[in-house]
Amino acid sequence: MSEASQRGRSRSKYFDRSSQPSSRSNQQAQSSLEEQLAAFRLVREDSIPTFPSVQPRESGSEKSIDFPRRDSIKSSDDLGPFDITQPNPTIELSPHLRFFLDFDWGATELGPVNTWSIELRRMINFLMNDPRAAALYWGESRTIIYNEPYVLATGQRHPGMMGKTFAEAWFEVEGDFTPAFEKAAETGVSYTVDDARFYIERHGYLEETYYSISIIPFSANDGNVAFYNPVIDTTRQVITDRRMAFLLRLGQYISSSREPKEFWQQLLHGLEPDHLDLPFALLYSAGWDVNENLSETSEVSHGSRSWNLEGLIRVSEGPSIIPARLSSDEDMSHFLPDLPELLKEDSSKVLRTADKTLPKAVADNLQANSGDFSYDSAVLLPIRSTGDTTLGFLILGINPRKRFDEDYKVFIGLLSRQLTTSMAAAVLFEDEIRRGRLAAEEADRDRNLLSRKLAIQTHEALEIESRFRRMADLAPVGMFHIDPAGVLIYANNDYYALTEHPRDVSYPMSWYNVIHTEDHGIVDREWAKLLQGDNVSFELRLRRPWVADEVVAGEKAEGSTWIIAAAYAEKAEDDTVLGVLGCITDISRQKWTEGFQKRKMLEAVELKRQQESFIDMTSHEMRNPLSAIIQCADWIGDSLAEFNTGNKKDVVIPREIIDGYADAASTIILCAQHQKRIIDDILTLSKLDSDLLFITPVEVQPTSVIENALKMFDGELQKSDIELRFRIEPSYEQLTIDWVKLDPSRLLQVFINLITNAIKFTQLEPKRKIQVIMGASLEKPQSNQELEYLPRSGNHKDETLGTNSGSGEMLYVSVEVQDSGRGLDEQEKHMLFKRFSQASPKTHVQYGGSGLGLFISRRLTEVQGGQIGVASKAGIGSTFAFYVRARRCSPPDNPSPVSKLKNIDLRAQTRILGPTAIERIKNPGVGKSDTKKAADAPVGLKYVLVVEDNIINQKVLSKQLKSAGCIVSVANHGLEALEFLEKSRFWVGKQTNGEHLSIVLMDLEMPVMDGLTCVKKIRELQQEGKLIGHVPVIAVTANARSEQIATAKECGMDSVVTKPFRIPELLPVMERQLRLKERPAVGERSSSAPAP
């Protein structure tokens, strides 16, 4: 809502309150004003004729008029029965017609009346019968003849004007109107002028009048041009319009006043323009504090008080001094003795110099500066607010060219009423401001500084909107005022600064442009509530970004600008919504802090989850080889006990048993190395976190280091049928690199991790190729479109810049490992190189691993002055590359080859022998028949399916079970176990010709399909009726936590055996499950079963 409309509404309210009759004098003034207005009306409504007549004319009601018979007129030049120029006893002549006929026309250019032409006589008859004021100019000298209404226009010139020429009759304006006569005579076109001002000497003074004049030319028979001059007196209309325009203009000034002081200023501004009806003015105001309660001031409103001169209008300095303050009875008696009594009167009072009621100081100054005018009267106009309280008075000059008639009195009465109404509104408005300030002081008592300011301001007359805006601009929040159409009427500086809304833009819903597009729906919903009159409070985002200067925990504080908006509907008495007021507060920092805390919390939760997963994985990876170690050691101990039966000092052990011991020892060493690698990773990570990891550069040949490292993977590469190639780039040979100083153990730690990953992710692909490329450069390798090196992860000390690295030429040795594995997408690449993180959650299940290798590799390359990077596409393959800083050096004095890692042939694990095989070797010819008998035994024979992804554990457990008399089948993961189950005699339709199966021993952590998923599927197949009976499944796992064991049983495991375990511990659990309900092996009939 606009400011003007607000003020207008306020004026209406105060006007209604002030216009209520408050005393008997007000009622009398109202009645008197109505009487004056009735007199002021130009035409009474009941006197206006209306055509056609409402009353129908009765037939026969017409009266016949007897005109004199034409044949009674004997003269041929007679004009008829109404010719006033001829004697006619039937016509009663008015005094003016008798004066006209008695006038000595013979002394004029026209000659005696009886000599006048018939045209002149006809025009005379028309003129004299015209009810309007009109004159006729005839002859070359334009002799004037006028009718009776024209006498008022002549003023005091009548009767001397009759028969005069125009130049003689109107000598003052001859020069102004002679051209008009001549032009009308020449063109035949009438001349007209409306509302022309004339000062006419009549009523005893020079009066200001206004007339609309027409000069109508017509031709006479003698060839001359005569003129008919009708005039219309518009004095009253023009002056009335002038006075009403003044009242309207003055109303625009004073109606906007919000306090008496402003009212006086606006009143003086309204009186400043020249106005003939108010030639001068003096304005005095009450000399008391306008903030006093009106009930208190009413007691002294007409008594002894002081009056302050607010201003003079068109009263110049003269011989007398007009007092600026009337503070005592003596001052008033010298200026205007009867002032207290005059102010008590209900109407204005005329002050005249004649009766000495006009103050002498005013009369003297006006007389000295009046010039041609003589100001001798004025009007004293009290200015009241409500009731009898007088707040000031005006002395208004009276127009010396107009009588102080009824019209003048009505004008002064309307002016008085207008001043009273506007002053009452200003005083009441100021009183409301005062009460509002007192309420604000009481509400804000805790804010001492603001309370002191408000206490001071309670005695000042301030405009309410200015006070609100000043307070709003100082507020620490954005404040706004919007009309129901959505136009922003007002906003403080904080609002514009926060929203970046243009200050010079104001159209409906313009503020929508500063709100974030995604939050427009919120604003639509809340705006609808506001238009219904509800109060709202909500949060939303702005288009403007929010950026703070500080950096918190390595994260720059920035984001969207968030605000909380609180708004309420401003309503009228009828609950119509007039506008919306509200404020906005910047909560961007709180929102960013909430998001920051949430992210950190999620990161902490995720880190905790990763750590728990890492602990589980580490436990699993440690228990797996530990189980194999225990079982191999048990086997060695049991087999040696077989040979230690006598007292012989020397024992002969067959070659086959010795080879088995060697293989068992190799298995123990391999498992120990696997455990050592896990422990080394954890120790390396701990050292890296504590900055305790040191680089020990020694003289090495990089190519020899890589070649020797590759040899340890020969067996695994052959087993997985993976093709591996090692290539040296030309850059390495061009730089003629031979011996350099670097830490080969740290170099190998990174390389082995990359090559292990390459084998792991390639062995299950149809295309299995790995390529290792070594290069060198003098400059630090840069990222390219295909390969992107990761930025350094922190301020880690570069250990290669110390003195231990030598002083030779600095260079960079790079290694790339390319594989044809499954590849990585963008999200998976983002997860790489993070602590406890793998490419995807399925990576560990399908491929194993701790999620530490690449993280450690990244840190190890950085402490060696290098970086690690990756290039990969899903379904194509991956390339992992890293480089380290080194220095050229001379060969050592006693060069020794790099320690060669033992090459373990995994295929040798199949040669581990069990006790049955040992017995067969000790007693040739017996073992085969015993084995055959055991295989043919229908009852008590256990057909076991071992589901294990770890090859070593799979072979060792299978051999131990075979030694215990079991028939063992193996599966590498859950999917192979389900495929075996479809071929077994558990499957419907395969009861007689399927594979024998008694029980399943299943690991949990396996690639492709883990043990929990597999056992769930088995139980589903049982419920679907695809399997006959219950399939016993025992979990054999390194997941030893109680929650993990409970989860396994909930998924369908019949029992859980945790690693490491011994075969004597496992067999009773198997027996217990098989004997639980005397269940025979599927496909084998029990002794009590009927014959087919």
XYZ file of C-alpha atoms in Angstrom, residues 675-936:
262
model
C 49.847 -62.212 7.995
C 53.046 -60.180 7.989
C 51.800 -58.178 4.984
C 48.579 -57.328 6.871
C 50.558 -56.317 9.952
C 53.025 -54.323 7.841
C 50.151 -52.375 6.247
C 48.741 -51.505 9.651
C 52.167 -50.509 11.003
C 52.897 -48.455 7.895
C 49.586 -46.662 8.256
C 50.311 -45.942 11.907
C 53.775 -44.606 11.083
C 52.392 -42.431 8.320
C 49.780 -40.963 10.639
C 52.443 -40.277 13.279
C 55.079 -39.018 10.778
C 57.411 -41.783 12.008
C 57.970 -43.429 8.650
C 61.428 -42.741 7.247
C 62.862 -43.218 3.786
C 66.224 -44.982 3.580
C 67.751 -44.392 0.151
C 70.356 -46.930 -0.991
C 72.159 -47.581 -4.280
C 69.892 -49.758 -6.445
C 69.111 -50.530 -10.044
C 65.346 -49.795 -10.445
C 64.876 -52.299 -13.263
C 66.329 -55.116 -11.150
C 64.035 -54.218 -8.272
C 60.931 -54.449 -10.489
C 62.090 -57.631 -12.292
C 62.780 -59.483 -9.035
C 59.434 -58.382 -7.639
C 57.611 -59.765 -10.653
C 59.129 -63.220 -10.155
C 57.198 -63.718 -6.915
C 53.946 -63.629 -8.894
C 54.905 -66.306 -11.461
C 52.864 -69.047 -9.833
C 49.766 -66.929 -9.384
C 50.001 -65.602 -12.949
C 50.284 -69.140 -14.335
C 47.415 -70.406 -12.196
C 45.117 -67.575 -13.363
C 46.377 -67.785 -16.960
C 47.324 -64.063 -16.968
C 49.732 -62.716 -19.584
C 52.224 -60.234 -18.064
C 54.709 -58.063 -19.958
C 57.417 -55.799 -18.607
C 58.516 -52.911 -20.848
C 61.086 -50.151 -20.367
C 60.307 -46.833 -22.067
C 62.842 -45.180 -24.376
C 63.039 -42.244 -21.935
C 64.669 -44.518 -19.387
C 67.348 -45.656 -21.834
C 67.856 -42.142 -23.284
C 68.775 -40.877 -19.827
C 71.175 -43.872 -19.436
C 69.947 -44.607 -15.949
C 71.780 -47.361 -14.122
C 72.342 -46.855 -10.397
C 70.211 -44.411 -8.384
C 69.585 -43.737 -4.702
C 66.074 -44.549 -3.506
C 64.330 -46.754 -0.936
C 63.669 -50.074 -2.739
C 61.470 -51.432 0.069
C 59.060 -48.492 -0.184
C 59.163 -48.649 -3.964
C 58.317 -52.358 -3.819
C 55.566 -51.758 -1.264
C 53.747 -49.497 -3.727
C 54.479 -51.639 -6.771
C 53.443 -54.929 -5.142
C 50.169 -53.381 -4.059
C 49.425 -52.220 -7.622
C 50.414 -55.535 -9.246
C 48.406 -57.479 -6.632
C 45.339 -55.379 -7.411
C 45.875 -55.853 -11.139
C 45.960 -59.658 -10.735
C 42.963 -59.617 -8.410
C 40.771 -57.600 -10.816
C 41.957 -59.377 -13.971
C 41.817 -63.077 -13.037
C 38.023 -63.300 -13.465
C 37.891 -61.443 -16.806
C 37.786 -63.238 -20.183
C 40.758 -61.142 -21.369
C 43.603 -61.364 -18.856
C 46.584 -59.137 -19.635
C 48.862 -57.007 -17.440
C 51.613 -54.701 -18.646
C 54.247 -53.043 -16.461
C 56.020 -49.983 -17.912
C 59.004 -48.253 -16.351
C 60.163 -44.792 -17.411
C 62.212 -41.840 -16.217
C 62.375 -38.077 -16.701
C 64.254 -35.054 -15.443
C 61.026 -33.082 -14.980
C 58.110 -33.989 -12.738
C 55.561 -35.988 -14.763
C 52.326 -34.105 -15.425
C 48.719 -35.239 -15.710
C 47.268 -35.617 -19.194
C 43.870 -36.327 -20.729
C 44.223 -40.046 -20.071
C 46.104 -40.159 -16.762
C 45.440 -37.819 -13.882
C 47.806 -37.650 -10.907
C 46.158 -36.995 -7.554
C 47.094 -33.769 -5.776
C 49.140 -34.094 -2.637
C 46.864 -35.084 0.240
C 48.562 -32.997 2.943
C 51.675 -31.282 4.177
C 53.756 -34.432 4.319
C 57.464 -34.038 4.601
C 59.378 -34.946 1.462
C 62.019 -37.349 2.752
C 63.991 -37.315 -0.544
C 65.176 -33.726 -0.057
C 67.497 -34.635 2.796
C 71.224 -35.338 2.642
C 70.663 -39.112 2.681
C 69.560 -39.003 -0.940
C 72.981 -37.877 -2.134
C 73.937 -35.000 -4.352
C 73.617 -36.505 -7.793
C 71.380 -35.322 -10.580
C 67.721 -35.374 -9.559
C 65.351 -37.412 -11.697
C 61.968 -39.074 -11.504
C 61.410 -42.833 -11.884
C 57.884 -43.749 -12.985
C 56.055 -47.092 -13.035
C 52.769 -47.882 -14.769
C 50.656 -51.004 -14.214
C 48.049 -51.543 -16.951
C 45.435 -54.294 -16.695
C 42.451 -55.523 -18.699
C 40.212 -55.819 -15.638
C 36.692 -54.554 -15.120
C 37.704 -50.873 -14.969
C 36.234 -48.108 -12.833
C 33.554 -45.474 -13.334
C 33.869 -41.862 -12.123
C 32.258 -42.514 -8.739
C 34.499 -45.493 -8.071
C 37.603 -43.507 -9.012
C 36.554 -40.840 -6.535
C 36.531 -43.405 -3.713
C 40.051 -44.655 -4.452
C 43.072 -43.706 -2.359
C 40.946 -43.093 0.749
C 41.495 -44.772 4.083
C 39.562 -48.077 4.458
C 37.912 -47.355 1.107
C 37.483 -49.477 -1.996
C 36.013 -48.730 -5.384
C 32.582 -49.990 -4.359
C 30.983 -51.950 -1.501
C 31.056 -55.067 -3.672
C 34.802 -54.892 -4.189
C 35.773 -56.565 -0.932
C 33.078 -59.230 -1.295
C 34.132 -60.108 -4.833
C 37.862 -59.486 -4.744
C 38.836 -59.195 -1.053
C 41.312 -56.691 0.329
C 41.516 -54.243 3.226
C 40.987 -50.942 1.485
C 44.335 -49.692 2.852
C 46.687 -50.531 0.015
C 46.049 -47.601 -2.302
C 45.775 -45.163 0.583
C 49.179 -46.265 1.876
C 50.597 -46.234 -1.643
C 49.528 -42.630 -2.117
C 51.158 -41.553 1.122
C 54.335 -43.539 0.357
C 54.730 -41.894 -3.065
C 54.225 -38.445 -1.552
C 56.914 -38.904 1.139
C 59.248 -39.984 -1.706
C 58.560 -36.728 -3.582
C 56.139 -38.287 -6.030
C 52.487 -38.765 -6.824
C 50.135 -41.566 -7.800
C 47.370 -41.445 -10.377
C 44.823 -43.504 -12.250
C 43.211 -43.705 -15.678
C 40.286 -46.064 -16.046
C 37.052 -46.672 -17.889
C 34.380 -49.123 -16.834
C 34.540 -52.341 -18.874
C 37.877 -51.504 -20.518
C 40.563 -51.673 -17.857
C 42.684 -49.528 -15.599
C 46.119 -47.934 -15.525
C 47.695 -47.104 -12.172
C 50.895 -45.068 -12.307
C 53.217 -43.528 -9.787
C 56.572 -41.821 -9.743
C 59.203 -41.166 -7.065
C 62.126 -38.782 -6.887
C 65.661 -40.257 -7.030
C 69.269 -39.114 -7.616
C 71.969 -40.577 -9.806
C 74.787 -42.278 -7.962
C 77.822 -44.452 -8.523
C 77.699 -48.238 -8.045
C 78.430 -49.388 -4.486
C 81.881 -50.824 -3.647
C 80.480 -54.320 -3.088
C 77.379 -54.553 -5.223
C 75.015 -57.335 -4.226
C 71.848 -58.301 -5.988
C 68.570 -57.318 -4.498
C 67.249 -60.025 -2.211
C 65.117 -62.308 -4.251
C 61.737 -63.103 -2.817
C 60.976 -66.773 -2.658
C 58.890 -67.943 -5.557
C 56.162 -70.186 -4.168
C 54.433 -72.496 -6.627
C 50.813 -72.586 -5.559
C 50.301 -75.788 -7.505
C 52.599 -77.511 -4.980
C 49.841 -77.198 -2.364
C 48.036 -80.104 -3.997
C 50.829 -82.407 -2.828
C 50.116 -82.051 0.899
C 49.583 -85.572 2.253
C 47.228 -86.665 4.994
C 47.533 -89.520 7.511
C 45.720 -91.928 5.166
C 48.295 -91.290 2.466
C 51.086 -91.761 5.011
C 49.550 -95.089 6.069
C 49.341 -96.102 2.433
C 53.046 -95.306 1.984
C 54.009 -97.211 5.134
C 51.898 -100.277 4.141
C 51.890 -100.572 0.380
C 48.958 -102.501 -1.042
C 46.741 -101.859 1.973
C 45.857 -98.245 1.533
C 44.122 -98.667 -1.804
C 41.803 -101.454 -0.638
C 41.024 -99.559 2.596
C 40.309 -96.419 0.632
C 38.096 -98.339 -1.749
C 36.221 -99.928 1.162
C 35.738 -96.515 2.747
C 34.430 -95.115 -0.538
C 31.957 -97.995 -0.901
